[in-house]
CSV table of C-alpha atoms in Angstrom, one decimal:
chain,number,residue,atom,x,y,z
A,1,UNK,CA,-13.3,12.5,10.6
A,2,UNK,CA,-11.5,14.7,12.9
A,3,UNK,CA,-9.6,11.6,14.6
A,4,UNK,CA,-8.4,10.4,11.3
A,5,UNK,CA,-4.5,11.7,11.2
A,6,UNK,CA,-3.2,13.3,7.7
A,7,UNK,CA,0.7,13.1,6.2
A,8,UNK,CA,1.5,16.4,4.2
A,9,UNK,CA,2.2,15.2,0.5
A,10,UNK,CA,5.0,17.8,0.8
A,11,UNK,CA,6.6,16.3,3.9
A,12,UNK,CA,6.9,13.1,2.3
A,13,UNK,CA,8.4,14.3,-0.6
A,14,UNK,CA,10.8,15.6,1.7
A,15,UNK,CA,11.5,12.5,3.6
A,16,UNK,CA,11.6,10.1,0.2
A,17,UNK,CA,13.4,12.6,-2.0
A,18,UNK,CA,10.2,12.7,-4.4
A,19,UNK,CA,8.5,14.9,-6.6
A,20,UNK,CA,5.2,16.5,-6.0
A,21,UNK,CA,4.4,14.9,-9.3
A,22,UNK,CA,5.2,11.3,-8.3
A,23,UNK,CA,1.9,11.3,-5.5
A,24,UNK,CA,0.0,13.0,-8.1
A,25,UNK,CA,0.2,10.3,-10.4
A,26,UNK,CA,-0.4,7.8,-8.1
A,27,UNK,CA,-3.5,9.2,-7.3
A,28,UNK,CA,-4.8,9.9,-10.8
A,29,UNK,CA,-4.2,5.9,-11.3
A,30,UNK,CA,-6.2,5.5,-8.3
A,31,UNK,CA,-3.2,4.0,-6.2
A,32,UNK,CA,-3.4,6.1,-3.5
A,33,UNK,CA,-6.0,9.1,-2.4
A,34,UNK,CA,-4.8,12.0,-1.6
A,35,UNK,CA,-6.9,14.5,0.7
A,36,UNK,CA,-6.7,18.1,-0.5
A,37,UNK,CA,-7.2,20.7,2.7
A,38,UNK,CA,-6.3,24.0,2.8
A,39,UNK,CA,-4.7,24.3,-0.4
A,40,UNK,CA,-2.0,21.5,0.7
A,41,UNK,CA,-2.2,17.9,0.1
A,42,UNK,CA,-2.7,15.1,2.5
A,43,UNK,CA,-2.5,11.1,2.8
A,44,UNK,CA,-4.5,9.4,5.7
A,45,UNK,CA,-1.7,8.2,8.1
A,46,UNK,CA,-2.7,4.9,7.8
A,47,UNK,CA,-2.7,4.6,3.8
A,48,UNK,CA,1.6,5.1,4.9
A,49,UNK,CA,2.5,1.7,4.8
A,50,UNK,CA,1.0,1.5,1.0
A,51,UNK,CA,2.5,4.7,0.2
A,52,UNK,CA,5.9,3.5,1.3
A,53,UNK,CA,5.6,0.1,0.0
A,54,UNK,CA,4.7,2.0,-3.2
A,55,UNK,CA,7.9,4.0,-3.0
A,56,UNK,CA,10.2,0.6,-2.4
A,57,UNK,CA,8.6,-0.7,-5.6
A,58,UNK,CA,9.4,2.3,-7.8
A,59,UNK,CA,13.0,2.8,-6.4
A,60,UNK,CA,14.3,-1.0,-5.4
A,61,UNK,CA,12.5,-2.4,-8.8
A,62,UNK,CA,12.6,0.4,-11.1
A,63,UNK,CA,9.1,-0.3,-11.9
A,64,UNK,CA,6.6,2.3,-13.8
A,65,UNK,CA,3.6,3.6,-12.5
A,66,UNK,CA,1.3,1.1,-14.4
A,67,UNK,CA,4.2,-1.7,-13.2
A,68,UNK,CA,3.3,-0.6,-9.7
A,69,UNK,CA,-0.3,-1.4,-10.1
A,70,UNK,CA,0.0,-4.7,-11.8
A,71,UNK,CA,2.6,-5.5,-8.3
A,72,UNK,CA,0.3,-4.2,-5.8
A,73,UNK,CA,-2.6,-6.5,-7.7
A,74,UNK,CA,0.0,-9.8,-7.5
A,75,UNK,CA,1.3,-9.2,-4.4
A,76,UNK,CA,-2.5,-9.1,-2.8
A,77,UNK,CA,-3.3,-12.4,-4.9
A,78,UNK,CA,-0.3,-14.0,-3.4
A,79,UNK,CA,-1.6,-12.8,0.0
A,80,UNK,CA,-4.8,-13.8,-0.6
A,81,UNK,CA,-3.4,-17.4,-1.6
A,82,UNK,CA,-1.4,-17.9,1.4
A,83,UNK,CA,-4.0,-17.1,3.7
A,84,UNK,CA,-6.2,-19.9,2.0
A,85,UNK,CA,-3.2,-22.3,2.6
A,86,UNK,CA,-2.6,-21.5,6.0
A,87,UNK,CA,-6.4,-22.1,6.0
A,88,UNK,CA,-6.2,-25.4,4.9
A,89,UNK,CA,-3.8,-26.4,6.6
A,90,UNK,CA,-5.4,-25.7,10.1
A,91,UNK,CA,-8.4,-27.7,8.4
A,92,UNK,CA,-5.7,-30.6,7.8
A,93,UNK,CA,-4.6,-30.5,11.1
A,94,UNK,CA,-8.4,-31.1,12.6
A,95,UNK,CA,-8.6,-34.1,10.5
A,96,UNK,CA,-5.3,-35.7,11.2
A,97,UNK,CA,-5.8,-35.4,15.0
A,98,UNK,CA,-9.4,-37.5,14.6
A,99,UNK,CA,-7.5,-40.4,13.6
């Protein structure tokens, strides 16, 4: 565990311009976990891009907490989708070049 590299919750609410409150939320709804040490608040560095893809969502979208979720869930189905297609499509390709 000691290789694992922590964020302060507080530095990012410096960096974003965002309350405490905001990453405490997330975390109650299971969105992100944040790692208490010390009597400070952590996020692992490399839960950052979630945490900042979070933070696009909420601002650029004006999109709730509970909004955020139901995103995060569509935008991993869509992933998930296009990773099949690309998948097929490599399949396709094997059976056009037999003919």
């Amino acid at each position: 565990m000691d290789t694992e590299k922590y964020i302060p919750v507080l530095h990012l609410c410096d960096l974003y311009q965002i309350e405490i409150s905001f990453f405490k939320e997330l975390n109650e709804e299971g969105l992100i976990e944040l790692v208490s040490r010390q009597n400070s608040m952590y996020v692992l560095e490399e839960k950052l891009y979630k945490v900042e893809r979070i933070i696009r969502i909420h601002r650029e979208l004006n999109v709730n907490i509970e909004g955020i979720d139901v995103v995060l869930n569509l935008l991993e189905k869509v992933d998930t989708l296009q990773n099949e297609v690309y998948s097929m499509q490599s399949r396709l390709r094997l059976y056009e070049d037999d003919q």
